[in-house]
PDB file of C-alpha atoms in Angstrom:
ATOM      1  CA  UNK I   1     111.022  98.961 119.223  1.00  0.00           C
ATOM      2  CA  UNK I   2     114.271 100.400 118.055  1.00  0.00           C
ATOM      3  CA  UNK I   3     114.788 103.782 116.381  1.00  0.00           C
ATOM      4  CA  UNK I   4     114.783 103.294 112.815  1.00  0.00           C
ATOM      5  CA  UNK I   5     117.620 105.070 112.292  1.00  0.00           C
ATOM      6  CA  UNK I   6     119.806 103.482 114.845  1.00  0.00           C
ATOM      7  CA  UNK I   7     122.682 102.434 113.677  1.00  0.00           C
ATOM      8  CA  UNK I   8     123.366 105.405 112.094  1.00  0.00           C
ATOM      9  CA  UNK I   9     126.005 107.450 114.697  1.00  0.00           C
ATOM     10  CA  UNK I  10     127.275 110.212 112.256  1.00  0.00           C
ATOM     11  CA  UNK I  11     125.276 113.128 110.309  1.00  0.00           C
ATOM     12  CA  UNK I  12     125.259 112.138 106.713  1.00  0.00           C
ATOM     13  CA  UNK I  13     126.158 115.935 106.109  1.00  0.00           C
ATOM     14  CA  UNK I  14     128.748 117.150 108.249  1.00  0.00           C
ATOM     15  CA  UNK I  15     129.994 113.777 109.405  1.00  0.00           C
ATOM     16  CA  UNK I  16     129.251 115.035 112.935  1.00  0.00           C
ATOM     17  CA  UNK I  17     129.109 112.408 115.922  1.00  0.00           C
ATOM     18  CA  UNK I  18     125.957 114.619 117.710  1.00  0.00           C
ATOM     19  CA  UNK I  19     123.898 112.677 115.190  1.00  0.00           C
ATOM     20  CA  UNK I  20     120.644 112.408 117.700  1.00  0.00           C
ATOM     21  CA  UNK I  21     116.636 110.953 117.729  1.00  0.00           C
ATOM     22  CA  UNK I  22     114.740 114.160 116.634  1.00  0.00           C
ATOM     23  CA  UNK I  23     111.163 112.195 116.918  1.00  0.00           C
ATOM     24  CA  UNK I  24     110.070 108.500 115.999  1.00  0.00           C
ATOM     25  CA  UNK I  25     110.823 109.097 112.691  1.00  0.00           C
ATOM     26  CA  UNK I  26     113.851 110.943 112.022  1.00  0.00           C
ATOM     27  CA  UNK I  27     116.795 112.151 113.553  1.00  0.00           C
ATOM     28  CA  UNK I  28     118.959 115.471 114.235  1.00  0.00           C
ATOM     29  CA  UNK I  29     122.523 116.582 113.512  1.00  0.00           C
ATOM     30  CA  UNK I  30     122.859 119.249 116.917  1.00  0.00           C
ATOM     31  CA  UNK I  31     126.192 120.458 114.862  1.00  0.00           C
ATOM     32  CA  UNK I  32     124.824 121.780 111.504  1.00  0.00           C
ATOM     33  CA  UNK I  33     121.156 121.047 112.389  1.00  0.00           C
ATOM     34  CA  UNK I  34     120.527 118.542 109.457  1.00  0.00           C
ATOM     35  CA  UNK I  35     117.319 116.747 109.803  1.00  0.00           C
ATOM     36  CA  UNK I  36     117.120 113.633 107.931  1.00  0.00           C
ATOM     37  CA  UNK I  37     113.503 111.540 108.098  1.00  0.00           C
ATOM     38  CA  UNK I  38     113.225 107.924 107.603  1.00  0.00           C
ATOM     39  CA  UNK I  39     110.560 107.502 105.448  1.00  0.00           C
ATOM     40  CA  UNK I  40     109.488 103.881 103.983  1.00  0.00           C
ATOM     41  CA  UNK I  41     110.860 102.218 101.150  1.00  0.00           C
ATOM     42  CA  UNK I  42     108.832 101.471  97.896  1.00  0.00           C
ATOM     43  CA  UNK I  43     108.706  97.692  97.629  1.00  0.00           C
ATOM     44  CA  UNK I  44     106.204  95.809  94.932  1.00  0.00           C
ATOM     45  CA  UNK I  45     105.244  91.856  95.225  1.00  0.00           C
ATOM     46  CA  UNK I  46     102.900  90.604  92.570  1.00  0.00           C
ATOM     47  CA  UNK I  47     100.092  87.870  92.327  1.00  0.00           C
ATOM     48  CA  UNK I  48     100.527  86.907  88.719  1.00  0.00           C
ATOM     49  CA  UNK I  49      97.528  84.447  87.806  1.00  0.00           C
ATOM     50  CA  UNK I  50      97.120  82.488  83.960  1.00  0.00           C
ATOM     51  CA  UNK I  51      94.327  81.669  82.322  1.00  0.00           C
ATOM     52  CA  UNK I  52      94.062  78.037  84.222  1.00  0.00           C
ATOM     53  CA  UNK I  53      93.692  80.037  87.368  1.00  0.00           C
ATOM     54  CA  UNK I  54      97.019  79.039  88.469  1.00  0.00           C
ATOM     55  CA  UNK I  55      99.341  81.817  90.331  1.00  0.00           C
ATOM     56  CA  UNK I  56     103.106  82.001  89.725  1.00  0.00           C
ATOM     57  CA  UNK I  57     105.271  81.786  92.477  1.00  0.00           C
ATOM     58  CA  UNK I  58     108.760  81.787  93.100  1.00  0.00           C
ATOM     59  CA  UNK I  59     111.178  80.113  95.816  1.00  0.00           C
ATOM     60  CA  UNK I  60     113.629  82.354  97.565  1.00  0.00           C
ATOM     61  CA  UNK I  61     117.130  81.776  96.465  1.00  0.00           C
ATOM     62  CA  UNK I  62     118.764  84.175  99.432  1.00  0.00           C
ATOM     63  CA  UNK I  63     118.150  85.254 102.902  1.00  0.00           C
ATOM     64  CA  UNK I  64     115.885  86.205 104.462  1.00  0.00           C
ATOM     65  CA  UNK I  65     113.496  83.077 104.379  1.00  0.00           C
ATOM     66  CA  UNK I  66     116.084  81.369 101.731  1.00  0.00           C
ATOM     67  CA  UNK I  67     114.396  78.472  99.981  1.00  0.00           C
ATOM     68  CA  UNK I  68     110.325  79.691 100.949  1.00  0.00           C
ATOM     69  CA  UNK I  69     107.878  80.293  98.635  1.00  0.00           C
ATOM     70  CA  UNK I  70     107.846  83.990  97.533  1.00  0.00           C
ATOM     71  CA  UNK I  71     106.022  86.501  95.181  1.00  0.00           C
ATOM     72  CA  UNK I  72     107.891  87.757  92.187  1.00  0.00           C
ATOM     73  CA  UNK I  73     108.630  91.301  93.485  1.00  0.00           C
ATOM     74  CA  UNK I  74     111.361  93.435  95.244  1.00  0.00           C
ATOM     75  CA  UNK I  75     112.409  97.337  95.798  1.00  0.00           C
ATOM     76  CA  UNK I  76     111.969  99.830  93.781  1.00  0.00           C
ATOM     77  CA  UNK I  77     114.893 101.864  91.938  1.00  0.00           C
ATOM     78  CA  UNK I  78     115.541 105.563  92.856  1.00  0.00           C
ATOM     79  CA  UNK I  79     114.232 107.126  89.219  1.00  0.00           C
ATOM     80  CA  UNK I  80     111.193 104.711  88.627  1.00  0.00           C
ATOM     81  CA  UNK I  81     107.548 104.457  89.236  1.00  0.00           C
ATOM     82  CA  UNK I  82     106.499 101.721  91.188  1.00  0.00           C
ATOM     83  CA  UNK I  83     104.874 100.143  87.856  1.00  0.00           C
ATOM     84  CA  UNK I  84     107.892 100.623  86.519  1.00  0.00           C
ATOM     85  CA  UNK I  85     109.836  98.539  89.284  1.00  0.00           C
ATOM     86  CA  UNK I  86     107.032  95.861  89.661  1.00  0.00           C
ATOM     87  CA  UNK I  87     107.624  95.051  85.654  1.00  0.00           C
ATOM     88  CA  UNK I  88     111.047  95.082  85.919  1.00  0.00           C
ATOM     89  CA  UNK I  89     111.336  92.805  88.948  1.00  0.00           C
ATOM     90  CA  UNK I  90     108.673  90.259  87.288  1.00  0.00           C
ATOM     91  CA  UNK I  91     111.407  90.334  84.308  1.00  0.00           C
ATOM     92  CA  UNK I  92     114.317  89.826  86.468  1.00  0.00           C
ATOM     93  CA  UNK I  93     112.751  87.127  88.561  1.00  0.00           C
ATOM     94  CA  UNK I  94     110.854  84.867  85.922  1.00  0.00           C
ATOM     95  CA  UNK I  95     111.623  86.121  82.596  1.00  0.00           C
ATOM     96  CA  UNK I  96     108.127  87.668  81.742  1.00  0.00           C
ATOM     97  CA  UNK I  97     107.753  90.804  79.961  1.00  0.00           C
ATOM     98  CA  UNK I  98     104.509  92.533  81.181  1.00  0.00           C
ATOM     99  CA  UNK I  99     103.280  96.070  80.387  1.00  0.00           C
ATOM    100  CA  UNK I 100     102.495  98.390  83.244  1.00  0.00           C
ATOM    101  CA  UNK I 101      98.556  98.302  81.693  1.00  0.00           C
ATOM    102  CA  UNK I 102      98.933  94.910  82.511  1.00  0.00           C
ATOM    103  CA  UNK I 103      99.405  94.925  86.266  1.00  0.00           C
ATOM    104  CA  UNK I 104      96.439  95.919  88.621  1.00  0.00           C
ATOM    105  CA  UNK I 105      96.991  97.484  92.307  1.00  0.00           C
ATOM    106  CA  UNK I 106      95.212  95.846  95.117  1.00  0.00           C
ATOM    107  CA  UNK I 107      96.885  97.068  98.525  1.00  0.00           C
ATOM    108  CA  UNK I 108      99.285  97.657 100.093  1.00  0.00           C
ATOM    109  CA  UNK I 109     101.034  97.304 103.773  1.00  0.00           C
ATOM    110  CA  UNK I 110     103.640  98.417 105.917  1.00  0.00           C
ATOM    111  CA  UNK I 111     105.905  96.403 106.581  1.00  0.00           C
ATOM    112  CA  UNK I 112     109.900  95.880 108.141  1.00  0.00           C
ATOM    113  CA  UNK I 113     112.402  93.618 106.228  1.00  0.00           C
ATOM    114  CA  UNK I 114     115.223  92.447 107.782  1.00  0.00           C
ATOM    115  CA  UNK I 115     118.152  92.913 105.717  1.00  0.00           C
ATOM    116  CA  UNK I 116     122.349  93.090 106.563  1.00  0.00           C
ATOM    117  CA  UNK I 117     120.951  93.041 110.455  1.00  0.00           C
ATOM    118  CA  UNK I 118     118.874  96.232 109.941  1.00  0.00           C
ATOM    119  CA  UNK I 119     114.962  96.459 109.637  1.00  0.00           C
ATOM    120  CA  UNK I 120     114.389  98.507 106.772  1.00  0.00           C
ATOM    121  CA  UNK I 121     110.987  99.982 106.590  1.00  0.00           C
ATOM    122  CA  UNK I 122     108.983  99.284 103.664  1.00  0.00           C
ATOM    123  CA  UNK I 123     105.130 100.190 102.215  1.00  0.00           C
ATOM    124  CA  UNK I 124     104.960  97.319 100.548  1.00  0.00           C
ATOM    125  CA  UNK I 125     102.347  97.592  96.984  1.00  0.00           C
ATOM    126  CA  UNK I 126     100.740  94.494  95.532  1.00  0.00           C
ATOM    127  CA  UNK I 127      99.930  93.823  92.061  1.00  0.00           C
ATOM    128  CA  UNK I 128      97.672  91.200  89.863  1.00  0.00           C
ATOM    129  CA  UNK I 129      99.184  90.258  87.189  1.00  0.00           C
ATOM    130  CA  UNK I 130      96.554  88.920  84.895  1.00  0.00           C
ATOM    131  CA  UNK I 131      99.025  86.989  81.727  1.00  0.00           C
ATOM    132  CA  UNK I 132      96.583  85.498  79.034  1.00  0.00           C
ATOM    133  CA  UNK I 133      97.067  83.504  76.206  1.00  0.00           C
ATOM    134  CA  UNK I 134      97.924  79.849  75.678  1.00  0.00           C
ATOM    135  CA  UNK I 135      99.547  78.486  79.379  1.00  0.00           C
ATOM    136  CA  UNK I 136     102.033  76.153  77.699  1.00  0.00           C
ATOM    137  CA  UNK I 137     103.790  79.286  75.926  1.00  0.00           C
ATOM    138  CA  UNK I 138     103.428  81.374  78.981  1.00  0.00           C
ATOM    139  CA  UNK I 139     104.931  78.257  80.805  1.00  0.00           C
ATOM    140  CA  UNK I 140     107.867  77.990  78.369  1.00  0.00           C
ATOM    141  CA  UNK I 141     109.054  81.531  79.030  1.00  0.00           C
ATOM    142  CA  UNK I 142     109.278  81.396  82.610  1.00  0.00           C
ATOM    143  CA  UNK I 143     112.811  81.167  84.220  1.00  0.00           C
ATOM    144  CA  UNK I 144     113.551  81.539  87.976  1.00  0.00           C
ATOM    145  CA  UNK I 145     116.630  84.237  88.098  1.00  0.00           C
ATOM    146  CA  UNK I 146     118.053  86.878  89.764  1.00  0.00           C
ATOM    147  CA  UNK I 147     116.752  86.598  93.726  1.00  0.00           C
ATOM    148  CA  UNK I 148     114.509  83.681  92.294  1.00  0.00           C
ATOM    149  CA  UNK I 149     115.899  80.271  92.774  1.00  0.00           C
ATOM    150  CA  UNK I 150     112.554  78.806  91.827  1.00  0.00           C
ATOM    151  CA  UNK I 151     109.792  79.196  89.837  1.00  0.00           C
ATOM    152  CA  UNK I 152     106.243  77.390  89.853  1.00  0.00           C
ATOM    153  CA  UNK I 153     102.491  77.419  88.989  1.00  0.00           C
ATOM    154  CA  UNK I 154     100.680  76.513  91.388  1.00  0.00           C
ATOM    155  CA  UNK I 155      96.523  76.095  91.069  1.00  0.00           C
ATOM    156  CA  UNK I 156      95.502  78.875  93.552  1.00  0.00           C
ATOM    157  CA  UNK I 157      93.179  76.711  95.562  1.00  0.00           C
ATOM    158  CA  UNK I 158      96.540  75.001  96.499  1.00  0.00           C
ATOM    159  CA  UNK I 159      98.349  77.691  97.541  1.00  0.00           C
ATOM    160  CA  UNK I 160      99.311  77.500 101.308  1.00  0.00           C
ATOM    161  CA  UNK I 161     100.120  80.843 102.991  1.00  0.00           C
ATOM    162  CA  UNK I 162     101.979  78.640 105.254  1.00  0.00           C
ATOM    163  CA  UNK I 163     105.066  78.143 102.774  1.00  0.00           C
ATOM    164  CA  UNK I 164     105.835  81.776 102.300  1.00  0.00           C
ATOM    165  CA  UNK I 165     108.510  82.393 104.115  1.00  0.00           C
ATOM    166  CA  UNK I 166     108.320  86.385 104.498  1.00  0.00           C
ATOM    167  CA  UNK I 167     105.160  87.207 107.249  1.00  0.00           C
ATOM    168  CA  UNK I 168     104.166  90.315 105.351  1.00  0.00           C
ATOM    169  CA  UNK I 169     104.347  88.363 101.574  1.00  0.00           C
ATOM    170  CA  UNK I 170     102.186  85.279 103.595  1.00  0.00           C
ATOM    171  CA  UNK I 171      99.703  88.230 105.012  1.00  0.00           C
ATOM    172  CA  UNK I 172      99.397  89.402 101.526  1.00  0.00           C
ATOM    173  CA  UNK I 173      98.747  86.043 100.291  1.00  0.00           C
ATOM    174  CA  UNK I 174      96.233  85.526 102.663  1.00  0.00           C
ATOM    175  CA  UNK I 175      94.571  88.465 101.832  1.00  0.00           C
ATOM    176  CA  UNK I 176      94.669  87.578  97.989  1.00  0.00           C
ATOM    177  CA  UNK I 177      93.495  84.511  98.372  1.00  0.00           C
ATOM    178  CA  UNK I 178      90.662  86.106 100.850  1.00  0.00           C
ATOM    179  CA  UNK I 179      89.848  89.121  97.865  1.00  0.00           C
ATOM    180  CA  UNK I 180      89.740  86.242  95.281  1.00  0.00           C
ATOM    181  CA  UNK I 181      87.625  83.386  96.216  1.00  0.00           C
ATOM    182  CA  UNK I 182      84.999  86.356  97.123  1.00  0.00           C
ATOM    183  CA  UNK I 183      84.830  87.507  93.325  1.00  0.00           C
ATOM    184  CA  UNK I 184      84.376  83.656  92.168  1.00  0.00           C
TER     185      UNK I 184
END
């Protein structure tokens, strides 16, 4: 496996070109001695299930895995919890407004997504998303935007891992899926 940090040649300090692999995890400037570590990025996806036990989904308007099935989710912003982020991408992809009381962690995974031809690491945290109350309204609301090009309820015994494009958002789903048919 590459260096994480490979395609970075110069110190981010100095501008130095002795910009060198330090251990697996970070690299060193040999000029001014800068260290910088390449730690994960914060990245939310959540499983947001109504009252008719159907999960919201969205379909992936841009690459990587354009036009799959995704979760409503993303990075987090510099400045923000992760509940924070996870509302605020559930509001840019589909329009809902949750509460951070509203969302529930369940796990999370490492994980490398493959953006602008770099694998950026990523712990990526998942969320339910319980949203109660009458599933027509709820329905009404919903709006695929921002990295969304989609989005759909689908019953969750008819969810197929198999559509989501993303292999750590299908291992999540598979291990939803696993976690929630167990506490039926």
């Amino acid at each position: 496996m590459n260096h994480p940090l490979e395609k970075f040649q110069s110190c981010p300090v100095c501008g130095g070109k002795h910009f060198e692999v330090n251990n697996f995890k970070s690299k060193r400037c040999a000029d001014c001695g800068f260290v910088y570590y390449a730690n994960p990025c914060a990245a939310t996806a959540a499983f947001i299930v109504n009252d008719l036990d159907e999960m919201l989904v969205v379909r992936r308007a841009k690459e990587p895995a354009k036009g799959t099935l995704d979760l409503p989710g993303g990075f987090v912003d510099m400045y923000e919890t992760v509940e924070e982020g996870m509302c605020r991408e559930i509001k840019e992809e589909t329009g809902l407004e949750v509460s951070q009381s509203d969302i529930v962690y369940q796990f999370s995974s490492p994980n490398v997504y493959q953006y602008s031809g770099m694998g950026i690491h990523t712990i990526d945290m998942d969320f339910l998303v319980p949203v109660h109350g009458d599933p027509a309204a709820i329905k009404a609301i919903v709006r695929a935007s921002d990295d969304a090009a989609e989005a759909l309820w689908i019953p969750i015994g008819q969810i197929n891992p198999a559509e989501f494009g993303l292999t750590s958002i299908r291992n999540a789903v598979i291990r939803f899926l696993k976690s929630h048919s167990a506490r039926r």
